[in-house]
Coordinates of C-alpha atoms in Angstrom, one line a residue:
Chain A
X236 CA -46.3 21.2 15.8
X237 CA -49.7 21.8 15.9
X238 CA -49.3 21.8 19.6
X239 CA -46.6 24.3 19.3
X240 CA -48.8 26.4 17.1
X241 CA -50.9 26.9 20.3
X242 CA -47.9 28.0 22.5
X243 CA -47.0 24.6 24.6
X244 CA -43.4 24.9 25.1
X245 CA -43.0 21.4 26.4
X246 CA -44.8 19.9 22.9
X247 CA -42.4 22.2 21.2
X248 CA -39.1 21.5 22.8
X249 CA -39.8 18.2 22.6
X250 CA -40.4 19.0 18.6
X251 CA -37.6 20.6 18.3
X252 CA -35.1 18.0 19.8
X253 CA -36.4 15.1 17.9
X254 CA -36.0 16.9 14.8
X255 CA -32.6 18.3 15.4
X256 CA -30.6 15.0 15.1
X257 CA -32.0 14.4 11.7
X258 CA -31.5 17.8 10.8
X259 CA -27.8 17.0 11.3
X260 CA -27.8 14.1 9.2
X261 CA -29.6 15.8 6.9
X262 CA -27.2 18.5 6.5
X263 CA -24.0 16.4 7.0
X264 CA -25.3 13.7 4.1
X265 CA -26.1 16.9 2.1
X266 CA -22.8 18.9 2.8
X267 CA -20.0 16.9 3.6
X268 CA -17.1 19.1 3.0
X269 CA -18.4 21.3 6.0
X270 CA -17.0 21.2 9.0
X271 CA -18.6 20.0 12.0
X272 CA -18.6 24.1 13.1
X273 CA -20.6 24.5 9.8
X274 CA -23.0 22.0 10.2
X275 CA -24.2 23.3 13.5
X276 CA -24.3 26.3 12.1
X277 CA -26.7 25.6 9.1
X278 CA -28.9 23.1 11.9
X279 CA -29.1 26.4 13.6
X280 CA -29.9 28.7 11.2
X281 CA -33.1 25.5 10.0
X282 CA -34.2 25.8 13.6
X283 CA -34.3 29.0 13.5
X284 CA -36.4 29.6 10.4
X285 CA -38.7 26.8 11.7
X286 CA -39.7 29.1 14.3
X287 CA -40.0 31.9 11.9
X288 CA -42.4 30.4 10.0
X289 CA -44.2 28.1 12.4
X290 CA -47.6 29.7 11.7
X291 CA -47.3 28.6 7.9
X292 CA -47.7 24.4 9.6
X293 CA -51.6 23.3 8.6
X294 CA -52.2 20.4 10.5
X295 CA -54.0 18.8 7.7
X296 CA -51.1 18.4 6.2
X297 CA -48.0 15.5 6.5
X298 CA -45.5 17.6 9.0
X299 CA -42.8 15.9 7.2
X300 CA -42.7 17.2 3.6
X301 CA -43.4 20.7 5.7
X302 CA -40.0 20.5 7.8
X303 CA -38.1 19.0 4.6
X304 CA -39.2 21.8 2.3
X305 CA -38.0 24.5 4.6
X306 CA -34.5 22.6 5.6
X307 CA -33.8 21.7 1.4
X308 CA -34.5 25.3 1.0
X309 CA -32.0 26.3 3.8
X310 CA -29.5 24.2 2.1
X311 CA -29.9 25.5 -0.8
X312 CA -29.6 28.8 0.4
X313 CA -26.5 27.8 1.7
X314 CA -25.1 27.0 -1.1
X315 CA -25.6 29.9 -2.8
X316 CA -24.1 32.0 -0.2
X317 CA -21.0 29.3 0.1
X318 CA -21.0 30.0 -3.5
X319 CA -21.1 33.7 -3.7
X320 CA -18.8 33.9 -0.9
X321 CA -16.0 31.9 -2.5
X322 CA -16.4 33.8 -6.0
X323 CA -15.8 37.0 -4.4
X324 CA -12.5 35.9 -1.9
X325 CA -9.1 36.4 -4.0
X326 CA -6.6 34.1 -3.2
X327 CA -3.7 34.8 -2.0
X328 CA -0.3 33.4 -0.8
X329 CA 0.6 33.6 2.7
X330 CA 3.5 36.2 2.5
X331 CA 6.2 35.7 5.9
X332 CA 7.2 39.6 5.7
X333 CA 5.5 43.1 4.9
X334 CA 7.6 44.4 2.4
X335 CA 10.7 42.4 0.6
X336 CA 13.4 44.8 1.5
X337 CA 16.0 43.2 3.3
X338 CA 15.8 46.4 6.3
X339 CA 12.4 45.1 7.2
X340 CA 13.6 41.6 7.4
X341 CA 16.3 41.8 10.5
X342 CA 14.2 40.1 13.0
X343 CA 13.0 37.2 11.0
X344 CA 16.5 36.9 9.8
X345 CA 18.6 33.6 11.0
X346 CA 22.2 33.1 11.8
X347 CA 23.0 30.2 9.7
X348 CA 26.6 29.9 11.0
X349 CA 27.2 30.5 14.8
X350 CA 30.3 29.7 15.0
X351 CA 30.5 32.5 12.3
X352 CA 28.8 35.5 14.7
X353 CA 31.2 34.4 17.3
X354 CA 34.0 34.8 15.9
X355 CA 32.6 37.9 14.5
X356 CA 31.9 38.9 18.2
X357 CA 35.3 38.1 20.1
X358 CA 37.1 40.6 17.2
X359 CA 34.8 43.5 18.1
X360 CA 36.1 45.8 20.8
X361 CA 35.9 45.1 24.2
X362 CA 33.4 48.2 25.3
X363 CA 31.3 47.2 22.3
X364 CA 31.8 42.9 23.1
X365 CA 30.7 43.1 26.8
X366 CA 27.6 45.3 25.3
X367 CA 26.4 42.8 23.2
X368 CA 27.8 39.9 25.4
X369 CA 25.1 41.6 28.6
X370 CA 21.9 43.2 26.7
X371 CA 22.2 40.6 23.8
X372 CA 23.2 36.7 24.9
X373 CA 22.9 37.0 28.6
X374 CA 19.6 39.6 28.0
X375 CA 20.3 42.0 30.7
X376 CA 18.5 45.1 31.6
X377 CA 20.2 48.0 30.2
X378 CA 20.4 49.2 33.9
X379 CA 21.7 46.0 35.2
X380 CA 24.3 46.4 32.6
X381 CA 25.3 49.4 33.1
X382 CA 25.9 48.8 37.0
X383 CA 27.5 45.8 36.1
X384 CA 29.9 47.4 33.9
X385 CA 30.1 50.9 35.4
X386 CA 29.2 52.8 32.5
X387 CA 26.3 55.0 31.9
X388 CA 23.0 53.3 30.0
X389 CA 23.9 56.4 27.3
X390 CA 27.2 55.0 26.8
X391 CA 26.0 51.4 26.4
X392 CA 22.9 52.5 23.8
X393 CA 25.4 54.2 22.0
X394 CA 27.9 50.7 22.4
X395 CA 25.6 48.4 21.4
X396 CA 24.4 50.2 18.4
X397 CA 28.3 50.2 17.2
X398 CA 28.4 46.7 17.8
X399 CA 25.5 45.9 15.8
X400 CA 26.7 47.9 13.3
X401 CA 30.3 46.2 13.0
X402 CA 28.7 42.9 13.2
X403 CA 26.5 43.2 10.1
X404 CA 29.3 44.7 8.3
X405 CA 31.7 41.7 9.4
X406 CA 28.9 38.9 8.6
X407 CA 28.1 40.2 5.4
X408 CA 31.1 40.8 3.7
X409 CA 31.6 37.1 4.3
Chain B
X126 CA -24.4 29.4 20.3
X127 CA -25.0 25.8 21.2
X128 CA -27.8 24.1 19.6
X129 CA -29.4 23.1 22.8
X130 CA -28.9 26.4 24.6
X131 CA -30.6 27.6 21.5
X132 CA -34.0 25.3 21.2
X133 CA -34.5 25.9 24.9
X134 CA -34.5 29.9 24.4
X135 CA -37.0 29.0 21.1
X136 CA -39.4 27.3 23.4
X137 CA -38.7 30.0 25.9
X138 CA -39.9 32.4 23.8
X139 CA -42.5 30.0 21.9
X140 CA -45.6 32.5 22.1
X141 CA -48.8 31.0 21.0
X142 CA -49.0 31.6 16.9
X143 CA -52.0 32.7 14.3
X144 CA -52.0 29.6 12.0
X145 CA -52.0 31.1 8.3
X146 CA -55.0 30.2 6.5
X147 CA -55.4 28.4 3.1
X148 CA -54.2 30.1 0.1
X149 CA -57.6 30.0 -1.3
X150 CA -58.9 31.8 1.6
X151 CA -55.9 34.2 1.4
X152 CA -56.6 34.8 -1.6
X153 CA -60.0 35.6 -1.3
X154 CA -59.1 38.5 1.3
X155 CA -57.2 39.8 -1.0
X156 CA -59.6 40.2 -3.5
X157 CA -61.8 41.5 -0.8
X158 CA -59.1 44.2 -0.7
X159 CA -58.2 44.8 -4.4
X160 CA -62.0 44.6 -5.7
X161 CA -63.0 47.9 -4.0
X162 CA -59.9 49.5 -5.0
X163 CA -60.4 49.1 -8.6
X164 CA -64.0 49.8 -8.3
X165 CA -63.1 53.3 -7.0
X166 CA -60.4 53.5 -9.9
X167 CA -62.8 52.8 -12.6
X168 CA -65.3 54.9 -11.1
X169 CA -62.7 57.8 -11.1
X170 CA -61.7 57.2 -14.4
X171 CA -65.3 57.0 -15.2
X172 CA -66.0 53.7 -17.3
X173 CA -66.6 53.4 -21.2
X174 CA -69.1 54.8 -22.9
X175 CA -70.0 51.5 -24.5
X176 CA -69.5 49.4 -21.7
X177 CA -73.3 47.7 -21.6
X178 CA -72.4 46.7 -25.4
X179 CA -69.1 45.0 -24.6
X180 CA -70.9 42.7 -22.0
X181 CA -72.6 41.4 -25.0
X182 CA -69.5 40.5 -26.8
X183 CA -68.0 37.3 -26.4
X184 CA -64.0 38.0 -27.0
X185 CA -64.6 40.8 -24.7
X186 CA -66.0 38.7 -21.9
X187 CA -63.6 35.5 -22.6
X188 CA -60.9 38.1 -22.5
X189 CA -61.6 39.5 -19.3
X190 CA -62.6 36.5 -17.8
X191 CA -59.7 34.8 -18.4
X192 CA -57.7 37.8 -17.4
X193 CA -59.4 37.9 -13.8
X194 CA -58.7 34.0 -13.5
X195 CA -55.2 34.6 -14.7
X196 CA -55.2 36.9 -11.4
X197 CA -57.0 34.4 -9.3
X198 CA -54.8 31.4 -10.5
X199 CA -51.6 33.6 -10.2
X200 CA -53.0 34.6 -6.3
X201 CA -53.3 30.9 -4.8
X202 CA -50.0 30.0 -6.8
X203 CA -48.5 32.7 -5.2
X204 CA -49.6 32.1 -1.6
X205 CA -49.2 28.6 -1.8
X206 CA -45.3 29.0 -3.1
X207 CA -44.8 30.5 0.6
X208 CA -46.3 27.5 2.6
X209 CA -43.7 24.6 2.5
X210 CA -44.3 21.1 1.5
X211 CA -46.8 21.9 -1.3
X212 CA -46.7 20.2 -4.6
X213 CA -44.6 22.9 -6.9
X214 CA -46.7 21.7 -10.0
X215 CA -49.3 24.1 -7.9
X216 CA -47.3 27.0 -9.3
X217 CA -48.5 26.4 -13.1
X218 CA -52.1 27.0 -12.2
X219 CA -52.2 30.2 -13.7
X220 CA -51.2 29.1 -17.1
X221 CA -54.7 27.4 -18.2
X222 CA -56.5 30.8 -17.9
X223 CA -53.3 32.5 -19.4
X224 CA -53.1 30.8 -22.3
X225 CA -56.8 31.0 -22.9
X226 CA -56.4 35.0 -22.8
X227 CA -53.3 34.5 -24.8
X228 CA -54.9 32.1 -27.3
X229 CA -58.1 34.4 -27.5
X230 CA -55.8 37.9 -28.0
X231 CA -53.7 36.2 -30.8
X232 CA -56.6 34.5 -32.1
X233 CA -57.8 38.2 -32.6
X234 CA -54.5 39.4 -34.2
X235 CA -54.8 36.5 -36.8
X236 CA -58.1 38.0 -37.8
X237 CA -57.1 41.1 -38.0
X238 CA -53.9 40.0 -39.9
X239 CA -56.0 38.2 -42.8
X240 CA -59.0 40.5 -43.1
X241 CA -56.0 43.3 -43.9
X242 CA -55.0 46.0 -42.1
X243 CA -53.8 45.2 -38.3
X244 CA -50.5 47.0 -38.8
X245 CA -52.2 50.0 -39.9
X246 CA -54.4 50.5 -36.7
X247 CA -51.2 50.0 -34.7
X248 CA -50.5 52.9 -32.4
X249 CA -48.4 53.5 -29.7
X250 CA -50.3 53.6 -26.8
X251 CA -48.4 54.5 -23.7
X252 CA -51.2 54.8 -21.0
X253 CA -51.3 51.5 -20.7
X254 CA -48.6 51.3 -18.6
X255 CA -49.3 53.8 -16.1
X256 CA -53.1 52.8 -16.1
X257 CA -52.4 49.0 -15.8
X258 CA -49.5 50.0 -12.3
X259 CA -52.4 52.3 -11.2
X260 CA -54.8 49.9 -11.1
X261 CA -52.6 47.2 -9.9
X262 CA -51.0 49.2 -7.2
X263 CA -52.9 48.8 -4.1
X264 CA -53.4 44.7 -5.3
X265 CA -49.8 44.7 -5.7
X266 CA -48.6 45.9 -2.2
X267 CA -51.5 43.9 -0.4
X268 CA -50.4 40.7 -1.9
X269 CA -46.5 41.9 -1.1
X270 CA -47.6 42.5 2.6
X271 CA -49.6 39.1 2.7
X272 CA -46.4 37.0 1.0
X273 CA -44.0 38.1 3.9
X274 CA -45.9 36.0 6.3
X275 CA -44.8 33.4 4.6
X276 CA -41.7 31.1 4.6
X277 CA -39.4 32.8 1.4
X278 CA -38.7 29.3 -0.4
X279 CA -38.9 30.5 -3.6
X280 CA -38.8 34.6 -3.3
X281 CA -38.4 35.3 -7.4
X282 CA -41.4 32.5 -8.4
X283 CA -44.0 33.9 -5.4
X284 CA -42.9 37.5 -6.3
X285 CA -43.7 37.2 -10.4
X286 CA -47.0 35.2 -9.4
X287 CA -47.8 38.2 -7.0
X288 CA -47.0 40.7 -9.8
X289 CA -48.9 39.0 -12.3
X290 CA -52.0 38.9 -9.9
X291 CA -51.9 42.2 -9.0
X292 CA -51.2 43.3 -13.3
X293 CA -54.0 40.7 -14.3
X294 CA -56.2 42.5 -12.0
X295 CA -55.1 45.8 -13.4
X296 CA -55.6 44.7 -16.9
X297 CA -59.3 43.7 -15.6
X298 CA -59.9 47.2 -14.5
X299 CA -58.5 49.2 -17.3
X300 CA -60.5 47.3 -19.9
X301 CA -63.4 48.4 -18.0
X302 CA -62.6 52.4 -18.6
X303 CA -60.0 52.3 -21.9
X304 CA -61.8 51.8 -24.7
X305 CA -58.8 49.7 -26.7
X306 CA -60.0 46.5 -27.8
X307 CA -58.2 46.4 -30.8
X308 CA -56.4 42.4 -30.6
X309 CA -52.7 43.5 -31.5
X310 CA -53.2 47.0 -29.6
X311 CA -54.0 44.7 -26.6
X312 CA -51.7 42.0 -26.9
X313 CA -48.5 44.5 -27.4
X314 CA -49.4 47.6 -25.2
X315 CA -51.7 45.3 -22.2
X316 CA -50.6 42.3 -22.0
X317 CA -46.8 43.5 -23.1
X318 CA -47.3 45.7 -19.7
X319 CA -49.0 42.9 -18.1
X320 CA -45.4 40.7 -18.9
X321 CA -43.1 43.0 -17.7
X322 CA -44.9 43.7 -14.3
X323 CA -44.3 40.3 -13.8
X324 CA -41.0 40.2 -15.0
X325 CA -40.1 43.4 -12.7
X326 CA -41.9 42.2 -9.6
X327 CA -39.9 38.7 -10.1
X328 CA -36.8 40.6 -10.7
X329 CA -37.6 42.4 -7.3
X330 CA -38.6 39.1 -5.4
X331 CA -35.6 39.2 -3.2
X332 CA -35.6 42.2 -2.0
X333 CA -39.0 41.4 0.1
X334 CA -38.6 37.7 0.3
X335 CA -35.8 36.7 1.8
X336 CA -34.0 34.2 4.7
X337 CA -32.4 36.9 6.4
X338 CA -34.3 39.5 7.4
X339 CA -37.3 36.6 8.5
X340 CA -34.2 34.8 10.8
X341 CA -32.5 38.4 11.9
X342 CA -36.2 39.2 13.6
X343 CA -35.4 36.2 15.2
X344 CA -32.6 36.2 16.7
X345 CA -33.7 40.3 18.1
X346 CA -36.2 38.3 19.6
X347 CA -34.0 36.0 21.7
X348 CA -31.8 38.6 22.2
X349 CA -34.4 40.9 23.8
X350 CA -35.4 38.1 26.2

């Protein structure tokens, strides 16, 4: 360090690396419900106050109780931020939808009974059947659809809409 | 960032550094700072009338000199909170010379209390206050400036050492111009003011002293490289 003090970059890369390693244990030993994200993290932020303070290093002194003062402090600083952090997150539960009206809900929404929608699809009429049977199950274009069918993309908008329509009337009056 | 990518931009950037020097030595620039200052102060304020007489009496002196090495006590303790891997028991130093101008000021009330007649001499005596953070002010943002240099282990502890310095030292200089000597008048209105410096500069601790800022400069650093 003292080396370091006087601006040799080799002395103090070297420093730094040796010390790193038992930084981690350190910190792991200390904090073991971090992850391994967290734990490089909080080495990181140690490293980096080491530098910040290098000029505080007597050389008289053990280098040892120096380096462990600074990285217990860190920790402890941690904690106190893990701490305050927590205290001021609400939990919540993870809600699937925005709002709990059944409207919002359509896409989520799962045929339980297939056999039921197709049955509920061969009694619609044919204009509004071969709608849904092209833009819906084979997921056609609404222009491919309307050239395959000879109709206008107006006429199969306003088809499909119909068909929709009937369907969630049919499925849930059952 | 990855910690290896990381030490190799610290050495990058690993300019040669100032070492700080001892606390003792640190705190002797200080005084070399705050001593003039108060000087000036008492000179301005113009000292008491009866201050040849006081030097000749022995609370006076005990009471001063334990007040100015409650300040000097309070100054290493303070500086050496900042330097890691010092023995924390460092931090009680200023408490021998405390207690002694503690001791000495209640010693003096007790008097008072059994010759009769304390309570009636009790006034309220609100110049203290702004006298003491007068006198203390320059003291008080030198040893601020000097702490920040520092590592912030303990921001709250080095902070109420600082602001006891810096009020012990004011205390020092207003006895020299404010002629209250009376012992309950000083321990309630002085050393009452005195306490709650301390207690506000502590309070304020964090909001010099602090991980943060020190590791933020850092990290403009790398980035500007």
């Amino acid at each position: 360090m003292q080396a370091a003090q006087a601006g040799d970059m080799r002395a103090y890369e070297r420093l730094l690396r040796e010390i790193t390693p038992r930084l981690r244990q350190m910190v792991r030993k200390r904090r073991q419900f971090f992850t391994a994200e967290e734990v490089e993290d909080l080495v990181q932020e140690i490293l980096l106050s080491i530098h910040a303070v290098r000029a505080t290093y007597d050389p008289k002194r053990p280098f040892m109780p120096w380096l462990s003062t600074i990285a217990h402090n860190r920790l402890i600083d941690s904690a106190r931020r893990f701490y305050r952090g927590k205290s001021n997150e609400v939990q919540m539960d993870e809600l699937p939808v925005t709002f709990a009206g059944d409207w919002t809900n359509i896409e989520n929404e799962e045929y339980r009974d297939p056999e039921e929608l197709s049955i509920a699809i061969k009694s619609l009429p044919e204009g509004q059947r071969k709608a849904i049977e092209m833009l819906k199950l084979r997921e056609m274009s609404l222009k491919e659809a309307a050239a395959a069918s000879g109709t206008t993309i107006g006429a199969l908008k306003i088809s499909i809409h119909r068909a929709v329509l009937n369907l969630r009337k049919a499925l849930n009056k059952e | 960032m990855d910690t290896d990518k990381l030490i190799a931009s610290l050495t990058e950037n690993a300019d040669p550094v100032q070492r700080l020097p001892s606390p003792w030595v640190r705190t002797a620039s200080w005084f070399a700072i705050a001593v003039p200052y108060i000087a000036v102060i008492v000179m301005m304020m113009a000292p008491r009338d009866d201050l040849a007489v006081k030097f000749t009496d022995f609370r006076f002196l005990l009471e001063q000199i334990a007040a100015l090495c409650t300040a000097i006590g309070a100054a290493v303790a303070a500086f050496q909170s900042i330097v890691p891997g010092y023995n924390r028991r460092f931090l009680l130093l200023p408490l021998v010379p405390l207690s002694v101008w503690l001791a000495s000021v209640g010693e003096g009330c007790v008097e008072a209390w059994l010759r009769g007649g304390a309570l009636q001499n009790f006034t309220s005596d609100f110049l203290c206050i702004p006298a003491i953070a007068l006198v203390g002010m320059l003291p008080a943002v030198a040893m601020a400036l000097m702490l920040r240099k520092g590592a912030p282990l303990w921001p709250h502890t080095s902070a109420a050492l600082g602001g006891l310095a810096a009020a012990g030292l004011g205390n020092f200089g207003l006895r020299l111009f404010h002629g209250q000597d009376a012992s309950l008048m000083v321990l309630v209105w002085q050393m009452g003011t005195v306490f709650m410096l301390t207690i506000l500069c502590g309070w304020a601790g964090r909001l010099f002293l602090d991980w943060r800022p020190v590791v933020a400069r850092v990290r403009r650093n790398l980035a500007a490289h």
